[in-house]
Coordinates of C-alpha atoms and ligand atoms in Angstrom, one line a residue:
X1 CA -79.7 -146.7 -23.6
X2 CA -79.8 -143.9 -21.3
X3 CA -81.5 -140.4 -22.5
X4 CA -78.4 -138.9 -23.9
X5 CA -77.3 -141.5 -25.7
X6 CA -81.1 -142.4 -27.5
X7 CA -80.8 -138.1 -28.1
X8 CA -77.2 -138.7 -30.2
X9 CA -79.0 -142.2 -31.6
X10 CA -81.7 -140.4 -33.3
X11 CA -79.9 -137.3 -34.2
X12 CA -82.0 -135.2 -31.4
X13 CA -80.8 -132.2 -29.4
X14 CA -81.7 -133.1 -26.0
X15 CA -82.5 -129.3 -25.3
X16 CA -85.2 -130.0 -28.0
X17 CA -86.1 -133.5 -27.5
X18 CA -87.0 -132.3 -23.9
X19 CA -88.6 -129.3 -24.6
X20 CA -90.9 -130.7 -27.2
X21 CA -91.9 -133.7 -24.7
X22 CA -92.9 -130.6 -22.1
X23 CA -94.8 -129.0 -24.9
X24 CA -96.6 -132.5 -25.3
X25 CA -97.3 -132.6 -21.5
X26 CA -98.4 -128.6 -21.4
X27 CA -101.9 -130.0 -23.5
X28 CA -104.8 -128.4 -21.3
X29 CA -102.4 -125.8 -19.9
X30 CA -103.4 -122.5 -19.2
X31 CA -101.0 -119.6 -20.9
X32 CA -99.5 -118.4 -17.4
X33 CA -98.8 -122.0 -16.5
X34 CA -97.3 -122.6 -20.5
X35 CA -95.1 -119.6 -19.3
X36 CA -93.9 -120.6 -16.2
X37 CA -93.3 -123.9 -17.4
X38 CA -91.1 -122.7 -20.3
X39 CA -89.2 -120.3 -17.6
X40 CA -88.7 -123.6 -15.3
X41 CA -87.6 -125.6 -18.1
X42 CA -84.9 -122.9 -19.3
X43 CA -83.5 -122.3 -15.5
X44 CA -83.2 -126.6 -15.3
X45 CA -81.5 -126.8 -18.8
X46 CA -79.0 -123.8 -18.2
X47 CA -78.7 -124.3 -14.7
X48 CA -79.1 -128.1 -13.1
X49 CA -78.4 -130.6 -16.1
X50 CA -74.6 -129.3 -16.9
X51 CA -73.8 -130.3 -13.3
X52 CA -75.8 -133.0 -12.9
X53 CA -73.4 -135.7 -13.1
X54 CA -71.0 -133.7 -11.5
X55 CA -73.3 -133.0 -8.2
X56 CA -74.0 -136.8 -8.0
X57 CA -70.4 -138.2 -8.3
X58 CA -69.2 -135.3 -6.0
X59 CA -71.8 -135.7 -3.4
X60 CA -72.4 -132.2 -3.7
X61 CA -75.0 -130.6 -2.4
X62 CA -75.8 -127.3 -4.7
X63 CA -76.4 -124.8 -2.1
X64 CA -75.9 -122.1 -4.6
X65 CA -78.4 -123.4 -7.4
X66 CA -81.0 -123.6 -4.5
X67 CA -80.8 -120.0 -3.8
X68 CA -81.5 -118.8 -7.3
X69 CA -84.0 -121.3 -7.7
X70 CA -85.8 -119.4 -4.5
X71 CA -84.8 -116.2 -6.1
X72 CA -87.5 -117.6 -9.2
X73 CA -89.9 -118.8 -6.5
X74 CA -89.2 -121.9 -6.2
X75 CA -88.5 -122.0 -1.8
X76 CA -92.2 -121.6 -1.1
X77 CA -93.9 -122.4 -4.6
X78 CA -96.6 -124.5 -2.4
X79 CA -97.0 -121.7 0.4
X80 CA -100.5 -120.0 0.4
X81 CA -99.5 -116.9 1.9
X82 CA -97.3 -114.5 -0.1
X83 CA -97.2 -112.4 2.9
X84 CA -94.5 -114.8 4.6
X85 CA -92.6 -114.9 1.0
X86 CA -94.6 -117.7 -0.7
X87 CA -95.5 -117.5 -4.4
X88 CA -99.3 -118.6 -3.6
X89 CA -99.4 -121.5 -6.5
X90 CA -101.6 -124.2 -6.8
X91 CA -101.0 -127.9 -6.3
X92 CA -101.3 -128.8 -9.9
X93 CA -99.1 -125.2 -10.6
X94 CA -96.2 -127.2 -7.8
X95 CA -96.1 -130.2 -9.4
X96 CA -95.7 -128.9 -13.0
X97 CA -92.5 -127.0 -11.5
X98 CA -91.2 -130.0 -9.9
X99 CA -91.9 -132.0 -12.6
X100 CA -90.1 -129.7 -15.0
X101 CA -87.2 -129.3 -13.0
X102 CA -86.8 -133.1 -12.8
X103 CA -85.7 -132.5 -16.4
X104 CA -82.6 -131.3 -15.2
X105 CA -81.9 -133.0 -12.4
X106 CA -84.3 -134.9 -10.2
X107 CA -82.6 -135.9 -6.6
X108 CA -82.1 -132.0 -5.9
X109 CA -85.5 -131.0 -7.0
X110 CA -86.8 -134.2 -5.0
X111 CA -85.2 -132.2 -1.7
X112 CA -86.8 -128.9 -3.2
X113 CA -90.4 -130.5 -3.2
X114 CA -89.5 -132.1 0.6
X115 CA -88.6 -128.4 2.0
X116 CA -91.7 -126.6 0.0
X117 CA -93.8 -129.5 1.6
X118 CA -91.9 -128.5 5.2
X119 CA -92.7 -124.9 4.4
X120 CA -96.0 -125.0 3.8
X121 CA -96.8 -127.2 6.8
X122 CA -95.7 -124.2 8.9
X123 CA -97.7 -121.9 6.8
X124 CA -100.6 -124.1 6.8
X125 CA -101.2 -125.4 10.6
X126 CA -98.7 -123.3 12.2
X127 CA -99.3 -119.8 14.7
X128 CA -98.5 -116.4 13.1
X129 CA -95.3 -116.4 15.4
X130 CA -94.1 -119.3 13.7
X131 CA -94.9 -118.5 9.9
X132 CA -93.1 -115.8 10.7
X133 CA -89.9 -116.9 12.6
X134 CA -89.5 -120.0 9.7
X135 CA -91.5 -119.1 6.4
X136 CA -89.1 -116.1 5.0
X137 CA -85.8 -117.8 5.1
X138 CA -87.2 -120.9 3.9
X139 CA -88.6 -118.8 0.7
X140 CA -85.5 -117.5 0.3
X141 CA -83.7 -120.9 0.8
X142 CA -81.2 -119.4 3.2
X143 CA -82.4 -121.8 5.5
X144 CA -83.4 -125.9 4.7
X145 CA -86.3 -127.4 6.2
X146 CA -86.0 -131.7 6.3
X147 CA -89.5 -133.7 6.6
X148 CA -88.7 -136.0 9.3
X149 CA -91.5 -139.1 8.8
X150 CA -90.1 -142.2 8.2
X151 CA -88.6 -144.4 11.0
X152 CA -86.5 -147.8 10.9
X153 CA -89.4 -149.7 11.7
X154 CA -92.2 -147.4 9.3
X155 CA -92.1 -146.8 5.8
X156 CA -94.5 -147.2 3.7
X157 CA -96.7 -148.0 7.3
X158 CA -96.2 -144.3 8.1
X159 CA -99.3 -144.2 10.4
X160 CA -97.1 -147.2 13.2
X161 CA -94.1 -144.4 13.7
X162 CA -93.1 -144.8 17.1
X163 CA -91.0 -141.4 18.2
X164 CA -93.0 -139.6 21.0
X165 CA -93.4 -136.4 22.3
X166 CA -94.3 -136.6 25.9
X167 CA -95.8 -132.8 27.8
X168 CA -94.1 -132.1 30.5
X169 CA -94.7 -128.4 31.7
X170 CA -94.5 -126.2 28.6
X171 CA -92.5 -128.5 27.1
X172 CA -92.7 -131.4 24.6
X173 CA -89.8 -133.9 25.3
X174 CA -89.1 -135.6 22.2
X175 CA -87.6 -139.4 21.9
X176 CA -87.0 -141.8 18.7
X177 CA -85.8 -142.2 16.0
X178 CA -85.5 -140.8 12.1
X179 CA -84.4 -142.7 8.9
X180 CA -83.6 -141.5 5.2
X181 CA -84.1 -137.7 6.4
X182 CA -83.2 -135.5 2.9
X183 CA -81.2 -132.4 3.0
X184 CA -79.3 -132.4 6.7
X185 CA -80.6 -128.9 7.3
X186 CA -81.7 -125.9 9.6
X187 CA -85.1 -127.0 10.7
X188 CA -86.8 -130.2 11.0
X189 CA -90.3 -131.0 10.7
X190 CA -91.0 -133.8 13.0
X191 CA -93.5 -136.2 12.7
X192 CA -94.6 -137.7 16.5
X193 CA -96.8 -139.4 18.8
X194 CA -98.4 -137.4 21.0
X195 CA -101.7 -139.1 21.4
X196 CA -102.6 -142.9 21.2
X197 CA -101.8 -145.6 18.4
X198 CA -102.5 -144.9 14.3
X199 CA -102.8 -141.3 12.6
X200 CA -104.7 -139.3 15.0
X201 CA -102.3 -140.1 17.6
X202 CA -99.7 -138.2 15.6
X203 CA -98.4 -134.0 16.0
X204 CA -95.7 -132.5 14.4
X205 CA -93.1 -130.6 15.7
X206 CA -90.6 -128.2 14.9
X207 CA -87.2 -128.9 15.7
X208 CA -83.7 -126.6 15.0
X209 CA -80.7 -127.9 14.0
X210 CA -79.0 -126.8 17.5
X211 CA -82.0 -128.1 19.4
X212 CA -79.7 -130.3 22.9
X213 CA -80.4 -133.6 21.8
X214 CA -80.7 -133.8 18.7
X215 CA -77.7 -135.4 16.3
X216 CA -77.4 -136.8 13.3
X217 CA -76.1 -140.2 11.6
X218 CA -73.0 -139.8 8.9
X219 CA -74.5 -139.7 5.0
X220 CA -76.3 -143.2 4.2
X221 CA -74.7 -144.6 0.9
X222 CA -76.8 -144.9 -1.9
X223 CA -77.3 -145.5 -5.4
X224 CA -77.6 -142.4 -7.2
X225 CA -79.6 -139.2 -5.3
X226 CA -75.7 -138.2 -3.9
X227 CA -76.7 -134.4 -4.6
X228 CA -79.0 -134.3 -1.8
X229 CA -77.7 -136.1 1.8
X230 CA -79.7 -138.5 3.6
X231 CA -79.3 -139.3 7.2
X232 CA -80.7 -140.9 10.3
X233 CA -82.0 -138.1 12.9
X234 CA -81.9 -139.3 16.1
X235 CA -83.8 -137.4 18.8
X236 CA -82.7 -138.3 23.1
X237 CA -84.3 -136.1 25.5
X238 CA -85.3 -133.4 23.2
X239 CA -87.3 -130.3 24.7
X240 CA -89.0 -128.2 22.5
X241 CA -91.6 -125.5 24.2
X242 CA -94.8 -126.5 23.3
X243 CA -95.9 -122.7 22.5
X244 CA -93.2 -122.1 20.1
X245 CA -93.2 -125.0 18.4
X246 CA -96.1 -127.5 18.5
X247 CA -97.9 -127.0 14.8
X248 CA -100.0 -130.0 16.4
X249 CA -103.6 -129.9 16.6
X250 CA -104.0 -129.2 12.7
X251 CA -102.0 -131.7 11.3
X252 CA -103.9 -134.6 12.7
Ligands
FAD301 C1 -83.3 -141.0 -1.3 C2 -84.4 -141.1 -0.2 C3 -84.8 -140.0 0.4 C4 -85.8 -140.0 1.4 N1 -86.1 -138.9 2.1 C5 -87.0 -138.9 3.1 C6 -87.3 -137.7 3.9 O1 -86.8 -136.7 3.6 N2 -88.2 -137.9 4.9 C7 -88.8 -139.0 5.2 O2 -89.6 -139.0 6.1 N3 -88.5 -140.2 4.5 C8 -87.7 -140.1 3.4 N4 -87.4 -141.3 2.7 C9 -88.0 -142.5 3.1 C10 -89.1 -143.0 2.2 O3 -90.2 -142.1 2.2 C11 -89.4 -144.4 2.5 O4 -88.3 -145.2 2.0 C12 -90.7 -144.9 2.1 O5 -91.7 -144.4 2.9 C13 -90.8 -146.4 2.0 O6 -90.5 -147.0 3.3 P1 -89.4 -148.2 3.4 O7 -88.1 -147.8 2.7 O8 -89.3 -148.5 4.9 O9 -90.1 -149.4 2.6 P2 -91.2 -150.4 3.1 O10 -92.3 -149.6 3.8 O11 -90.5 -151.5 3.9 O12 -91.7 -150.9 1.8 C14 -90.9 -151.8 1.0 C15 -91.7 -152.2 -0.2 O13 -92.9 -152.9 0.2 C16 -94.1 -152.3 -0.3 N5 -95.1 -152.4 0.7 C17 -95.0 -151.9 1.9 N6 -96.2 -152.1 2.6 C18 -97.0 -152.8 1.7 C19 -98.3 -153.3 1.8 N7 -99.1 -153.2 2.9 N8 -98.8 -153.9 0.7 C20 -98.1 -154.1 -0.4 N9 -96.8 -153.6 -0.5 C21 -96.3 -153.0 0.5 C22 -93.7 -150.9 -0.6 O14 -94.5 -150.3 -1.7 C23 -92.2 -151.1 -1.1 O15 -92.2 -151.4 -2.5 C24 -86.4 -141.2 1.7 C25 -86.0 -142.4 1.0 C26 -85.0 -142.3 0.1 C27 -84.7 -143.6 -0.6

């Protein structure tokens, strides 16, 4: 019985039936955090769960909802530096926003916690000229940021990935391959082997959309998640100049 159906079963209204499960899981809560959860809720009610359904049998991706979910915050809800547009919440304040939004649709806001995570890896370990060429328009959500970590030959065995980034001059040339990337978008966060074997052998960089040498796999088919795409990035020969756009050294 799917969640709609139990809601008509037992005479609930889902808006209700929801909101009273939040209230259960707001125990503990501070009142700001009540508040913002209550706000959250309302904007995945009115504006995410009546198109839902739609989104996922339409394969659409809703570009629109994204942006007034930024205009609430919700681009760079994990960024510690307002300065660059973030909203400067905590962990546990990110999570009860994603969670909360799940209630009204959960593949889209599973691509809205993979670009706050992109964002606030450029916020975190990246230079001031970064923060500040990436960090606003991901905020705002006029640009998407994609978490490139898995490979076809590492999952859940991140730490094995095998796409490397070899110095040459000022530039890092980038080679390997990406599988299962969410949200096909501007800027892509590139996990890679700059060093030897296992995780301290591994640097991130950033990669544009119009990079030479970068280029992308059609949709993957899956079950359900169809509101957010998921390709294969495939990186040949890619230069990226290592001051630009290394955020390396932290993120080991
Ligand atoms: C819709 C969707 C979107 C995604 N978006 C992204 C994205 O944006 N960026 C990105 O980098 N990745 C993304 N992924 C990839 C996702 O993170 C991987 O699928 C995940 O890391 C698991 O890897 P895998 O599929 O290769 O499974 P595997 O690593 O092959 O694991 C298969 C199963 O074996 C289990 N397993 C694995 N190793 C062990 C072990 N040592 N002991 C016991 N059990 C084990 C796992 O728990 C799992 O149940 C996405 C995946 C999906 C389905």
């Amino acid at each position: 019985m799917n969640l709609v159906k139990f809601t008509q079963y037992f005479n609930l209204h889902l808006h209700d039936y929801i909101l009273n499960s939040l209230r259960a899981a707001a125990r503990g809560l501070s009142d700001e955090q009540k508040a913002f959860q209550k706000m959250t809720f309302d904007f995945a009610a009115n504006e995410r769960f009546p198109h839902m359904a739609d989104w996922d049998e339409k394969e659409i991706f809703p570009v629109e909802t994204m942006g007034k979910a930024a205009q609430l915050g919700f681009g760079g809800g994990s960024m510690d530096s307002r300065r660059w547009g973030g909203s400067g919440l905590s962990r546990l304040d990110t999570s009860l926003i994603f969670e909360t939004l799940s209630t009204g649709c959960v593949s889209t806001t599973a691509y809205l916690s993979i670009h706050n995570m992109c964002n606030w890896m450029i916020d975190t370990f990246g230079n001031t000229e970064q923060r500040e060429k990436y960090c606003p328009e991901l905020c705002t959500m006029d640009k998407f940021a994609s978490y490139c970590l898995t490979e076809p030959g590492s999952g859940s065995d991140a730490a094995s990935l095998l796409t490397n980034a070899k110095l040459e001059g000022d530039h890092y040339v980038l080679n390997g391959s990406k599988a299962f990337i969410s949200g096909g978008g501007d800027t892509y966060i590139v996990m890679c082997r700059t060093r030897g074997k296992g995780p301290k052998g591994i640097s991130c960089v950033v990669v544009e959309k119009d990079t030479p040498g970068i280029s992308f796999s059609n949709k993957e088919k899956k079950v359900g998640w169809n509101s957010q795409p998921t390709r294969a990035v495939i990186l040949e020969d890619t230069c990226v100049s290592v001051d630009e756009d290394k955020t390396g050294d932290h993120a080991d």
